[in-house]
């Protein structure tokens, strides 16, 4: 799959090169000139959540730690916003020598469990525990059962199916999502069902869950969020 350019002024290689481990040094790039964008931008609906580096991984090995610290410094400078970070490399996020601000929410991507067709990614949850910040797990795209996992001391769990065309999409069974919901309820973690598997983003937001009172399955929208941190509440007053 080719890397998609997020902006019209993106470097040409973003449309021409395939992502591989071998060419990471060539395709991974940083943009220090854009660090001030959250400061300068006027948010039409007021303070909210900012998904940081949503089309990349800030904690890739080719990203200098000095740049990572600069990004985190912007989050600290804007306490009225919540900055959401997501990585497939939580062990590096844990190793960065930085004091995480209270308004940061650092997450790991986990889409497959042990004993399945795809590599087990649940080990990222334990690596994430080394990050001294609020922590969350993105079970997205959920492409097979995760199994039993320890979600204690985590602040949020998001579940979603894969967005892709019918010929390549790996569909999510809602039973897999229900298993995660049950574990979130057990461990006291807010649960956010983002979407079902579909060809387009956000096309299936309702979740098939069991009504325990009547013993039937029904469609519900479950979109919970973690509590807003105190520093953010004060900044918004």
Short mmCIF file of C-alpha atoms in Angstrom, two decimals:
data_model
loop_
_atom_site.label_atom_id
_atom_site.label_comp_id
_atom_site.label_asym_id
_atom_site.label_seq_id
_atom_site.Cartn_x
_atom_site.Cartn_y
_atom_site.Cartn_z
CA UNK A 1 0.00 0.00 0.00
CA UNK A 2 1.37 3.38 -0.92
CA UNK A 3 1.71 6.06 1.70
CA UNK A 4 -1.02 8.67 1.21
CA UNK A 5 -0.08 12.33 1.13
CA UNK A 6 -2.00 14.20 3.80
CA UNK A 7 -1.46 17.64 2.24
CA UNK A 8 -1.18 19.13 -1.23
CA UNK A 9 2.33 20.37 -0.44
CA UNK A 10 3.55 16.96 0.75
CA UNK A 11 6.90 15.80 -0.68
CA UNK A 12 6.62 13.96 -3.99
CA UNK A 13 8.06 10.73 -2.56
CA UNK A 14 4.93 10.31 -0.46
CA UNK A 15 3.02 9.31 -3.59
CA UNK A 16 5.79 7.38 -5.30
CA UNK A 17 7.51 5.17 -2.73
CA UNK A 18 6.26 2.10 -0.94
CA UNK A 19 6.68 1.92 2.83
CA UNK A 20 9.25 -0.75 3.72
CA UNK A 21 11.64 -1.35 6.59
CA UNK A 22 14.52 -0.97 4.17
CA UNK A 23 13.66 2.51 2.88
CA UNK A 24 12.49 3.97 6.20
CA UNK A 25 15.43 6.37 6.34
CA UNK A 26 14.35 7.81 2.99
CA UNK A 27 10.59 8.10 3.53
CA UNK A 28 10.34 9.08 7.21
CA UNK A 29 10.38 12.84 7.52
CA UNK A 30 9.76 15.50 10.16
CA UNK A 31 8.33 18.97 9.71
CA UNK A 32 9.64 21.38 12.37
CA UNK A 33 8.10 24.25 10.39
CA UNK A 34 4.63 22.93 11.30
CA UNK A 35 5.13 22.64 15.04
CA UNK A 36 3.42 25.98 15.69
CA UNK A 37 0.27 25.11 13.73
CA UNK A 38 -1.77 24.15 16.84
CA UNK A 39 -0.75 27.47 18.42
CA UNK A 40 -1.67 29.58 15.40
CA UNK A 41 -4.82 27.72 14.33
CA UNK A 42 -8.22 29.01 15.45
CA UNK A 43 -10.38 26.04 16.42
CA UNK A 44 -13.97 26.82 15.33
CA UNK A 45 -15.56 24.83 18.15
CA UNK A 46 -13.11 25.89 20.83
CA UNK A 47 -10.60 23.66 22.65
CA UNK A 48 -10.79 19.94 22.00
CA UNK A 49 -8.74 16.88 21.12
CA UNK A 50 -5.79 16.99 18.73
CA UNK A 51 -4.71 13.70 17.13
CA UNK A 52 -0.95 14.12 16.87
CA UNK A 53 0.75 12.74 13.73
CA UNK A 54 -2.41 10.89 12.74
CA UNK A 55 -0.92 9.66 9.44
CA UNK A 56 2.42 8.53 10.82
CA UNK A 57 4.25 7.29 13.91
CA UNK A 58 6.07 9.90 15.98
CA UNK A 59 8.04 7.14 17.71
CA UNK A 60 9.52 5.52 14.61
CA UNK A 61 13.22 4.81 15.04
CA UNK A 62 14.09 7.37 12.35
CA UNK A 63 12.39 10.25 14.20
CA UNK A 64 14.98 12.10 16.33
CA UNK A 65 14.21 12.21 20.03
CA UNK A 66 14.84 15.95 19.97
CA UNK A 67 11.91 16.35 17.57
CA UNK A 68 9.69 14.13 19.72
CA UNK A 69 10.42 16.36 22.71
CA UNK A 70 9.53 19.43 20.64
CA UNK A 71 6.14 17.95 19.77
CA UNK A 72 5.43 17.09 23.39
CA UNK A 73 6.47 20.61 24.41
CA UNK A 74 3.70 22.01 22.19
CA UNK A 75 1.18 19.83 24.02
CA UNK A 76 2.44 21.18 27.33
CA UNK A 77 2.17 24.73 26.01
CA UNK A 78 -1.53 24.26 25.12
CA UNK A 79 -3.17 22.68 28.19
CA UNK A 80 -6.65 23.64 26.97
CA UNK A 81 -6.40 20.87 24.36
CA UNK A 82 -5.99 17.12 24.83
CA UNK A 83 -3.21 15.75 22.63
CA UNK A 84 -3.71 12.16 21.50
CA UNK A 85 -0.65 10.14 20.50
CA UNK A 86 -0.81 6.68 18.89
CA UNK A 87 2.08 4.38 18.07
CA UNK A 88 3.01 0.84 17.13
CA UNK A 89 6.22 1.37 19.10
CA UNK A 90 5.18 2.04 22.72
CA UNK A 91 8.55 0.80 23.96
CA UNK A 92 10.17 3.82 22.33
CA UNK A 93 7.54 6.17 23.73
CA UNK A 94 8.41 4.78 27.15
CA UNK A 95 12.13 5.34 26.56
CA UNK A 96 11.90 9.01 25.56
CA UNK A 97 13.50 11.21 28.21
CA UNK A 98 10.62 13.62 28.74
CA UNK A 99 8.05 14.58 31.34
CA UNK A 100 4.68 13.94 29.75
CA UNK A 101 2.10 16.70 30.30
CA UNK A 102 -1.18 15.85 31.96
CA UNK A 103 -3.13 16.66 28.79
CA UNK A 104 -1.31 14.00 26.74
CA UNK A 105 -2.95 10.64 26.06
CA UNK A 106 -0.49 8.07 24.72
CA UNK A 107 -1.77 4.95 22.99
CA UNK A 108 -0.65 1.74 21.32
CA UNK A 109 -2.19 0.01 18.29
CA UNK A 110 -3.26 -3.58 18.96
CA UNK A 111 -5.23 -5.37 16.26
CA UNK A 112 -4.42 -9.07 16.57
CA UNK A 113 -3.98 -11.58 19.37
CA UNK A 114 -2.02 -14.77 20.10
CA UNK A 115 -2.52 -17.95 18.14
CA UNK A 116 -4.16 -16.32 15.15
CA UNK A 117 -3.33 -15.79 11.51
CA UNK A 118 -1.54 -12.49 12.13
CA UNK A 119 1.38 -11.59 14.42
CA UNK A 120 0.40 -11.15 18.06
CA UNK A 121 0.44 -7.44 18.96
CA UNK A 122 -0.92 -7.66 22.51
CA UNK A 123 2.61 -7.33 23.92
CA UNK A 124 2.35 -3.63 23.09
CA UNK A 125 -0.08 -3.20 25.99
CA UNK A 126 2.61 -4.17 28.48
CA UNK A 127 5.16 -1.94 26.74
CA UNK A 128 2.68 0.92 26.97
CA UNK A 129 2.63 0.63 30.76
CA UNK A 130 6.15 2.03 30.76
CA UNK A 131 4.87 5.40 29.51
CA UNK A 132 4.42 7.82 32.40
CA UNK A 133 1.27 9.43 31.03
CA UNK A 134 -2.41 8.72 30.57
CA UNK A 135 -2.56 5.61 28.40
CA UNK A 136 -4.98 4.13 25.89
CA UNK A 137 -5.21 1.23 23.46
CA UNK A 138 -6.51 1.39 19.90
CA UNK A 139 -7.90 -2.02 18.93
CA UNK A 140 -8.11 -0.88 15.34
CA UNK A 141 -8.27 -2.32 12.84
CA UNK A 142 -9.45 -5.32 14.84
CA UNK A 143 -8.70 -8.17 12.44
CA UNK A 144 -8.94 -11.18 14.77
CA UNK A 145 -9.76 -12.01 18.41
CA UNK A 146 -7.50 -10.39 20.99
CA UNK A 147 -8.14 -12.89 23.76
CA UNK A 148 -7.68 -12.21 27.46
CA UNK A 149 -5.69 -9.04 28.17
CA UNK A 150 -4.98 -6.95 31.26
CA UNK A 151 -6.44 -3.47 30.80
CA UNK A 152 -5.93 -2.25 34.35
CA UNK A 153 -4.32 1.18 34.77
CA UNK A 154 -5.33 2.17 31.25
CA UNK A 155 -7.51 5.20 30.59
CA UNK A 156 -9.32 4.38 27.36
CA UNK A 157 -9.96 1.65 24.79
CA UNK A 158 -11.11 2.28 21.22
CA UNK A 159 -12.34 -0.53 18.95
CA UNK A 160 -12.90 -0.36 15.22
CA UNK A 161 -13.00 -2.46 12.08
CA UNK A 162 -10.87 -2.05 8.99
CA UNK A 163 -11.74 0.48 6.29
CA UNK A 164 -10.88 -0.94 2.89
CA UNK A 165 -12.47 -2.07 -0.36
CA UNK A 166 -14.43 -5.31 -0.34
CA UNK A 167 -11.70 -7.28 -2.10
CA UNK A 168 -9.02 -6.66 0.56
CA UNK A 169 -10.90 -5.80 3.76
CA UNK A 170 -10.48 -8.11 6.75
CA UNK A 171 -13.88 -7.97 8.42
CA UNK A 172 -14.29 -7.67 12.16
CA UNK A 173 -16.68 -9.93 14.04
CA UNK A 174 -18.62 -7.93 16.64
CA UNK A 175 -18.09 -10.85 19.04
CA UNK A 176 -14.40 -9.89 19.18
CA UNK A 177 -15.36 -6.34 20.12
CA UNK A 178 -17.79 -7.60 22.77
CA UNK A 179 -14.96 -9.54 24.41
CA UNK A 180 -12.99 -6.30 24.71
CA UNK A 181 -16.06 -4.47 26.03
CA UNK A 182 -16.48 -7.09 28.77
CA UNK A 183 -12.84 -6.71 29.79
CA UNK A 184 -13.16 -2.93 29.81
CA UNK A 185 -16.15 -3.19 32.13
CA UNK A 186 -14.20 -5.59 34.35
CA UNK A 187 -11.15 -3.30 34.55
CA UNK A 188 -13.01 0.03 34.68
CA UNK A 189 -11.83 1.36 31.31
CA UNK A 190 -13.99 3.68 29.13
CA UNK A 191 -14.95 1.87 25.91
CA UNK A 192 -15.38 3.61 22.56
CA UNK A 193 -16.75 1.67 19.59
CA UNK A 194 -15.63 3.67 16.58
CA UNK A 195 -16.92 1.72 13.59
CA UNK A 196 -17.61 -1.62 11.96
CA UNK A 197 -15.58 -2.95 9.04
CA UNK A 198 -16.60 -1.05 5.93
CA UNK A 199 -15.40 0.41 2.67
CA UNK A 200 -15.63 3.97 3.98
CA UNK A 201 -14.58 5.55 7.25
CA UNK A 202 -17.13 5.94 10.07
CA UNK A 203 -19.84 4.11 8.14
CA UNK A 204 -20.81 1.72 10.93
CA UNK A 205 -20.97 3.30 14.37
CA UNK A 206 -23.54 1.01 15.99
CA UNK A 207 -22.38 -1.98 17.94
CA UNK A 208 -24.17 -5.33 18.36
CA UNK A 209 -24.30 -6.00 22.11
CA UNK A 210 -26.35 -8.28 24.34
CA UNK A 211 -29.18 -6.84 26.42
CA UNK A 212 -28.68 -8.75 29.67
CA UNK A 213 -32.20 -7.93 30.90
CA UNK A 214 -33.89 -9.59 27.93
CA UNK A 215 -31.17 -11.95 26.65
CA UNK A 216 -31.26 -10.52 23.14
CA UNK A 217 -28.75 -8.74 20.93
CA UNK A 218 -29.42 -5.16 19.93
CA UNK A 219 -27.70 -2.25 18.21
CA UNK A 220 -26.22 0.44 20.42
CA UNK A 221 -23.85 3.35 20.05
CA UNK A 222 -21.17 3.15 22.74
CA UNK A 223 -18.73 6.05 22.52
CA UNK A 224 -17.20 6.71 25.91
CA UNK A 225 -14.25 9.02 26.58
CA UNK A 226 -11.76 9.29 29.43
CA UNK A 227 -12.28 12.10 31.94
CA UNK A 228 -10.88 15.49 30.95
CA UNK A 229 -7.68 16.11 32.98
CA UNK A 230 -7.73 18.80 35.65
CA UNK A 231 -5.10 20.93 33.91
CA UNK A 232 -7.31 21.06 30.83
CA UNK A 233 -10.42 21.92 32.83
CA UNK A 234 -8.60 24.84 34.46
CA UNK A 235 -7.25 26.09 31.12
CA UNK A 236 -10.77 26.12 29.66
CA UNK A 237 -12.30 28.14 32.49
#
